mmCIF file of C-alpha atoms in Angstrom:
data_model
loop_
_atom_site.group_PDB
_atom_site.id
_atom_site.type_symbol
_atom_site.label_atom_id
_atom_site.label_comp_id
_atom_site.label_asym_id
_atom_site.label_seq_id
_atom_site.Cartn_x
_atom_site.Cartn_y
_atom_site.Cartn_z
ATOM 1 C CA UNK E 1 -10.440 10.182 -5.162
ATOM 2 C CA UNK E 2 -14.196 10.150 -5.704
ATOM 3 C CA UNK E 3 -16.728 9.914 -2.903
ATOM 4 C CA UNK E 4 -18.614 6.869 -4.174
ATOM 5 C CA UNK E 5 -20.803 6.663 -1.067
ATOM 6 C CA UNK E 6 -22.062 10.206 -1.609
ATOM 7 C CA UNK E 7 -22.587 9.557 -5.314
ATOM 8 C CA UNK E 8 -24.640 6.427 -4.581
ATOM 9 C CA UNK E 9 -26.805 8.132 -1.931
ATOM 10 C CA UNK E 10 -27.518 11.060 -4.250
ATOM 11 C CA UNK E 11 -28.364 8.748 -7.134
ATOM 12 C CA UNK E 12 -30.687 6.647 -4.975
ATOM 13 C CA UNK E 13 -32.553 9.749 -3.840
ATOM 14 C CA UNK E 14 -32.649 11.404 -7.237
ATOM 15 C CA UNK E 15 -30.494 14.295 -6.103
ATOM 16 C CA UNK E 16 -28.642 16.492 -8.611
ATOM 17 C CA UNK E 17 -25.656 18.697 -7.816
ATOM 18 C CA UNK E 18 -27.868 21.757 -8.189
ATOM 19 C CA UNK E 19 -30.616 20.283 -6.020
ATOM 20 C CA UNK E 20 -28.343 19.435 -3.101
ATOM 21 C CA UNK E 21 -26.494 22.734 -3.488
ATOM 22 C CA UNK E 22 -29.785 24.618 -3.170
ATOM 23 C CA UNK E 23 -30.789 22.591 -0.121
ATOM 24 C CA UNK E 24 -27.594 23.501 1.778
ATOM 25 C CA UNK E 25 -27.026 26.921 0.173
ATOM 26 C CA UNK E 26 -23.716 26.298 -1.554
ATOM 27 C CA UNK E 27 -22.518 26.530 -5.143
ATOM 28 C CA UNK E 28 -23.302 23.442 -7.299
ATOM 29 C CA UNK E 29 -19.600 23.269 -8.144
ATOM 30 C CA UNK E 30 -18.896 22.652 -4.462
ATOM 31 C CA UNK E 31 -21.189 19.629 -4.460
ATOM 32 C CA UNK E 32 -19.539 18.400 -7.646
ATOM 33 C CA UNK E 33 -16.142 18.607 -5.934
ATOM 34 C CA UNK E 34 -17.497 16.688 -2.935
ATOM 35 C CA UNK E 35 -18.449 13.855 -5.270
ATOM 36 C CA UNK E 36 -15.764 13.844 -7.946
ATOM 37 C CA UNK E 37 -12.714 15.050 -5.984
ATOM 38 C CA UNK E 38 -13.560 13.626 -2.591
ATOM 39 C CA UNK E 39 -13.569 17.057 -0.925
ATOM 40 C CA UNK E 40 -14.952 17.295 2.609
ATOM 41 C CA UNK E 41 -17.254 20.247 3.339
ATOM 42 C CA UNK E 42 -17.245 22.186 6.570
ATOM 43 C CA UNK E 43 -18.864 20.302 9.430
ATOM 44 C CA UNK E 44 -21.980 22.517 9.562
ATOM 45 C CA UNK E 45 -22.525 22.200 5.810
ATOM 46 C CA UNK E 46 -21.879 18.454 5.918
ATOM 47 C CA UNK E 47 -24.464 18.045 8.682
ATOM 48 C CA UNK E 48 -27.068 19.905 6.627
ATOM 49 C CA UNK E 49 -26.274 17.860 3.527
ATOM 50 C CA UNK E 50 -26.435 14.574 5.429
ATOM 51 C CA UNK E 51 -29.784 15.536 6.945
ATOM 52 C CA UNK E 52 -31.178 16.432 3.525
ATOM 53 C CA UNK E 53 -29.955 13.111 2.104
ATOM 54 C CA UNK E 54 -31.164 11.107 5.095
ATOM 55 C CA UNK E 55 -27.691 9.646 5.649
ATOM 56 C CA UNK E 56 -25.201 9.560 8.534
ATOM 57 C CA UNK E 57 -22.709 12.384 8.115
ATOM 58 C CA UNK E 58 -19.744 10.199 9.129
ATOM 59 C CA UNK E 59 -20.731 7.546 6.599
ATOM 60 C CA UNK E 60 -20.521 10.193 3.890
ATOM 61 C CA UNK E 61 -17.398 11.950 5.199
ATOM 62 C CA UNK E 62 -15.383 9.718 7.590
ATOM 63 C CA UNK E 63 -12.737 12.436 7.939
ATOM 64 C CA UNK E 64 -15.158 14.470 10.032
ATOM 65 C CA UNK E 65 -15.183 11.753 12.688
ATOM 66 C CA UNK E 66 -11.376 11.773 12.686
ATOM 67 C CA UNK E 67 -11.268 15.556 12.886
ATOM 68 C CA UNK E 68 -13.599 15.678 15.897
ATOM 69 C CA UNK E 69 -11.513 13.123 17.809
ATOM 70 C CA UNK E 70 -8.309 14.929 16.887
ATOM 71 C CA UNK E 71 -9.469 18.313 18.164
ATOM 72 C CA UNK E 72 -10.271 16.760 21.528
ATOM 73 C CA UNK E 73 -6.563 15.931 21.851
ATOM 74 C CA UNK E 74 -4.879 19.043 20.471
ATOM 75 C CA UNK E 75 -6.096 22.307 18.906
ATOM 76 C CA UNK E 76 -3.426 21.874 16.211
ATOM 77 C CA UNK E 77 -4.484 18.388 15.157
ATOM 78 C CA UNK E 78 -7.028 18.556 12.346
ATOM 79 C CA UNK E 79 -7.149 14.867 11.456
ATOM 80 C CA UNK E 80 -5.300 11.613 12.003
ATOM 81 C CA UNK E 81 -5.033 8.985 9.281
ATOM 82 C CA UNK E 82 -4.095 5.385 10.033
ATOM 83 C CA UNK E 83 -1.848 5.240 6.982
ATOM 84 C CA UNK E 84 -0.814 7.526 4.141
ATOM 85 C CA UNK E 85 -2.648 5.304 1.684
ATOM 86 C CA UNK E 86 -5.922 6.467 3.305
ATOM 87 C CA UNK E 87 -5.193 10.058 2.342
ATOM 88 C CA UNK E 88 -6.127 11.017 -1.254
ATOM 89 C CA UNK E 89 -3.451 12.783 -3.288
ATOM 90 C CA UNK E 90 -5.998 15.574 -3.755
ATOM 91 C CA UNK E 91 -5.433 16.467 -0.072
ATOM 92 C CA UNK E 92 -1.756 17.228 -0.780
ATOM 93 C CA UNK E 93 -2.587 19.044 -4.022
ATOM 94 C CA UNK E 94 -5.391 21.129 -2.513
ATOM 95 C CA UNK E 95 -3.181 22.194 0.359
ATOM 96 C CA UNK E 96 -0.396 23.322 -1.985
ATOM 97 C CA UNK E 97 -2.869 25.071 -4.279
ATOM 98 C CA UNK E 98 -4.064 27.182 -1.347
ATOM 99 C CA UNK E 99 -0.539 28.200 -0.289
ATOM 100 C CA UNK E 100 0.249 31.898 -0.596
ATOM 101 C CA UNK E 101 3.543 32.249 1.287
ATOM 102 C CA UNK E 102 5.438 28.969 1.425
ATOM 103 C CA UNK E 103 5.502 25.340 0.406
ATOM 104 C CA UNK E 104 8.042 23.063 2.103
ATOM 105 C CA UNK E 105 8.477 19.387 1.259
ATOM 106 C CA UNK E 106 10.922 17.095 3.075
ATOM 107 C CA UNK E 107 10.978 13.496 1.822
ATOM 108 C CA UNK E 108 13.248 10.779 0.575
ATOM 109 C CA UNK E 109 11.295 10.340 -2.660
ATOM 110 C CA UNK E 110 7.467 10.607 -2.432
ATOM 111 C CA UNK E 111 7.181 9.937 -6.147
ATOM 112 C CA UNK E 112 3.515 9.114 -5.589
ATOM 113 C CA UNK E 113 2.832 12.853 -5.906
ATOM 114 C CA UNK E 114 4.111 13.118 -9.474
ATOM 115 C CA UNK E 115 2.707 9.731 -10.401
ATOM 116 C CA UNK E 116 -0.811 10.589 -9.248
ATOM 117 C CA UNK E 117 -0.697 14.288 -10.171
ATOM 118 C CA UNK E 118 1.476 14.880 -13.265
ATOM 119 C CA UNK E 119 0.799 18.660 -13.078
ATOM 120 C CA UNK E 120 2.683 18.994 -9.802
ATOM 121 C CA UNK E 121 5.601 20.907 -11.328
ATOM 122 C CA UNK E 122 3.191 23.263 -13.090
ATOM 123 C CA UNK E 123 1.380 23.848 -9.812
ATOM 124 C CA UNK E 124 4.640 24.670 -8.027
ATOM 125 C CA UNK E 125 5.657 27.053 -10.828
ATOM 126 C CA UNK E 126 2.282 28.792 -10.554
ATOM 127 C CA UNK E 127 2.576 29.186 -6.807
ATOM 128 C CA UNK E 128 6.134 30.521 -7.120
ATOM 129 C CA UNK E 129 5.022 33.000 -9.789
ATOM 130 C CA UNK E 130 2.456 34.311 -7.287
ATOM 131 C CA UNK E 131 5.183 34.966 -4.726
ATOM 132 C CA UNK E 132 5.123 31.681 -2.821
ATOM 133 C CA UNK E 133 8.499 30.369 -1.601
ATOM 134 C CA UNK E 134 8.916 26.705 -2.573
ATOM 135 C CA UNK E 135 11.552 24.479 -0.950
ATOM 136 C CA UNK E 136 11.830 20.798 -1.885
ATOM 137 C CA UNK E 137 14.300 18.467 -0.141
ATOM 138 C CA UNK E 138 14.645 14.909 -1.461
ATOM 139 C CA UNK E 139 16.940 12.147 -0.312
ATOM 140 C CA UNK E 140 20.464 11.765 -1.673
ATOM 141 C CA UNK E 141 20.496 8.296 -3.224
ATOM 142 C CA UNK E 142 24.152 7.876 -2.217
ATOM 143 C CA UNK E 143 23.477 8.608 1.452
ATOM 144 C CA UNK E 144 24.055 5.713 3.886
ATOM 145 C CA UNK E 145 20.893 6.788 5.698
ATOM 146 C CA UNK E 146 18.821 6.428 2.536
ATOM 147 C CA UNK E 147 20.353 3.041 1.820
ATOM 148 C CA UNK E 148 19.727 1.913 5.399
ATOM 149 C CA UNK E 149 16.062 2.903 5.082
ATOM 150 C CA UNK E 150 15.785 0.636 2.047
ATOM 151 C CA UNK E 151 17.038 -2.292 4.092
ATOM 152 C CA UNK E 152 14.804 -1.455 7.051
ATOM 153 C CA UNK E 153 11.701 -1.268 4.858
ATOM 154 C CA UNK E 154 12.757 -4.447 3.025
ATOM 155 C CA UNK E 155 12.731 -2.323 -0.107
ATOM 156 C CA UNK E 156 16.386 -2.958 -0.968
ATOM 157 C CA UNK E 157 17.830 -0.642 -3.596
ATOM 158 C CA UNK E 158 14.312 0.442 -4.572
ATOM 159 C CA UNK E 159 14.428 3.472 -2.273
ATOM 160 C CA UNK E 160 17.632 4.670 -3.902
ATOM 161 C CA UNK E 161 16.055 4.330 -7.347
ATOM 162 C CA UNK E 162 13.011 6.251 -6.181
ATOM 163 C CA UNK E 163 15.194 9.039 -4.818
ATOM 164 C CA UNK E 164 16.823 9.355 -8.226
ATOM 165 C CA UNK E 165 13.392 9.299 -9.872
ATOM 166 C CA UNK E 166 12.130 12.025 -7.527
ATOM 167 C CA UNK E 167 15.123 14.193 -8.406
ATOM 168 C CA UNK E 168 14.452 13.601 -12.108
ATOM 169 C CA UNK E 169 10.852 14.776 -11.597
ATOM 170 C CA UNK E 170 11.893 17.941 -9.769
ATOM 171 C CA UNK E 171 14.984 18.804 -11.824
ATOM 172 C CA UNK E 172 13.012 20.868 -14.403
ATOM 173 C CA UNK E 173 12.242 23.268 -11.539
ATOM 174 C CA UNK E 174 15.924 23.976 -10.837
ATOM 175 C CA UNK E 175 16.574 27.620 -11.624
ATOM 176 C CA UNK E 176 12.924 28.665 -11.489
ATOM 177 C CA UNK E 177 12.590 31.874 -9.484
ATOM 178 C CA UNK E 178 11.141 31.228 -6.050
ATOM 179 C CA UNK E 179 11.837 27.473 -6.125
ATOM 180 C CA UNK E 180 14.796 25.672 -4.529
ATOM 181 C CA UNK E 181 15.556 21.978 -4.874
ATOM 182 C CA UNK E 182 18.052 20.321 -2.544
ATOM 183 C CA UNK E 183 19.159 16.806 -1.621
ATOM 184 C CA UNK E 184 19.743 15.740 1.976
ATOM 185 C CA UNK E 185 21.536 12.866 3.695
ATOM 186 C CA UNK E 186 19.743 12.926 7.039
ATOM 187 C CA UNK E 187 17.834 10.177 8.786
ATOM 188 C CA UNK E 188 14.223 10.858 7.828
ATOM 189 C CA UNK E 189 12.059 10.435 10.909
ATOM 190 C CA UNK E 190 9.052 12.031 9.222
ATOM 191 C CA UNK E 191 8.136 13.169 5.732
ATOM 192 C CA UNK E 192 6.824 16.734 5.906
ATOM 193 C CA UNK E 193 4.471 18.518 3.514
ATOM 194 C CA UNK E 194 3.851 22.129 4.518
ATOM 195 C CA UNK E 195 1.681 24.799 2.884
ATOM 196 C CA UNK E 196 1.579 28.040 4.896
ATOM 197 C CA UNK E 197 -0.010 27.148 8.251
ATOM 198 C CA UNK E 198 -1.023 23.605 7.316
ATOM 199 C CA UNK E 199 1.232 20.575 7.591
ATOM 200 C CA UNK E 200 0.924 16.886 6.762
ATOM 201 C CA UNK E 201 3.316 14.736 8.789
ATOM 202 C CA UNK E 202 3.900 11.202 7.512
ATOM 203 C CA UNK E 203 5.475 9.444 10.490
ATOM 204 C CA UNK E 204 7.857 6.625 9.650
ATOM 205 C CA UNK E 205 7.655 3.189 11.216
ATOM 206 C CA UNK E 206 10.636 0.836 11.246
ATOM 207 C CA UNK E 207 10.101 -1.988 8.783
ATOM 208 C CA UNK E 208 7.111 -0.377 7.056
ATOM 209 C CA UNK E 209 6.906 1.596 3.839
ATOM 210 C CA UNK E 210 5.803 5.224 4.187
ATOM 211 C CA UNK E 211 2.434 4.567 2.542
ATOM 212 C CA UNK E 212 1.572 2.206 5.410
ATOM 213 C CA UNK E 213 2.555 4.646 8.170
ATOM 214 C CA UNK E 214 0.300 7.190 9.912
ATOM 215 C CA UNK E 215 -0.262 10.784 8.799
ATOM 216 C CA UNK E 216 -1.400 13.621 10.986
ATOM 217 C CA UNK E 217 -2.737 16.872 9.590
ATOM 218 C CA UNK E 218 -1.684 19.888 11.664
ATOM 219 C CA UNK E 219 -2.826 23.495 11.499
ATOM 220 C CA UNK E 220 -0.680 26.100 13.250
ATOM 221 C CA UNK E 221 -2.333 27.495 16.370
ATOM 222 C CA UNK E 222 -0.021 30.092 17.867
ATOM 223 C CA UNK E 223 3.692 29.826 18.519
ATOM 224 C CA UNK E 224 5.618 27.009 20.136
ATOM 225 C CA UNK E 225 3.315 24.110 19.306
ATOM 226 C CA UNK E 226 3.800 20.874 17.393
ATOM 227 C CA UNK E 227 3.573 22.714 14.088
ATOM 228 C CA UNK E 228 6.567 24.908 14.917
ATOM 229 C CA UNK E 229 8.514 21.892 16.175
ATOM 230 C CA UNK E 230 8.210 20.237 12.774
ATOM 231 C CA UNK E 231 8.880 23.538 11.030
ATOM 232 C CA UNK E 232 12.161 23.905 12.924
ATOM 233 C CA UNK E 233 13.032 20.322 12.021
ATOM 234 C CA UNK E 234 12.573 21.128 8.348
ATOM 235 C CA UNK E 235 14.776 24.222 8.635
ATOM 236 C CA UNK E 236 17.518 22.219 10.358
ATOM 237 C CA UNK E 237 17.593 19.629 7.578
ATOM 238 C CA UNK E 238 17.382 22.303 4.904
ATOM 239 C CA UNK E 239 20.448 24.030 6.303
ATOM 240 C CA UNK E 240 22.517 20.863 5.742
ATOM 241 C CA UNK E 241 21.033 19.959 2.345
ATOM 242 C CA UNK E 242 22.902 20.474 -0.929
ATOM 243 C CA UNK E 243 21.424 22.691 -3.678
ATOM 244 C CA UNK E 244 20.773 20.888 -6.932
ATOM 245 C CA UNK E 245 22.611 22.597 -9.788
ATOM 246 C CA UNK E 246 21.286 23.150 -13.273
ATOM 247 C CA UNK E 247 22.568 20.676 -15.819
ATOM 248 C CA UNK E 248 24.935 22.115 -18.392
#
């Protein structure tokens, strides 16, 4: 997702990527990513850039306002998003790209990832080839819990279809070294997207689709915190999930 506000401010002031990069002492490619990929720079760098542009830093990068409020509540809470739709897919992709040890995904379907980023399977293969453990758990379309969620979200049989579609997307990864795909039948209280010590938690709200429910971004800060609570939840579901077999 592009940062159109930043693009407009730079254009109005005649700023180039190289010019702003020089002003805040970063690589021009970083500035390009701020604009074209919607990346958020570190707070100190963002403050310098905003000052150079003569713009309010929170107007350029609203996530920084969210991050500041979140840290006042918990050292593990990086940011809080009102709904998943507010979070660009690039946030999920960037997090997975940075993973070096593990990627864990617990969802019913979350087909928005493949739809918005068709290279997702390639990314997961690349991470696995570099030694990263990848575990993906999607909902079993035949599960009563999945079917109940469809009724609760007023989505009918759509959720079951999306579970089957998600499995179709991930099936080419079955058998790839370092990657495991399983289906689960559990009640999904939260969708979890973990990459090493970072975690995106999409809380579920009765009667609302997941894209309209809140997301909190956690970063592990020692043992026994919220991060580990969700990590243990993932492991508990994973232990009951069924491995997807290669098609003959």
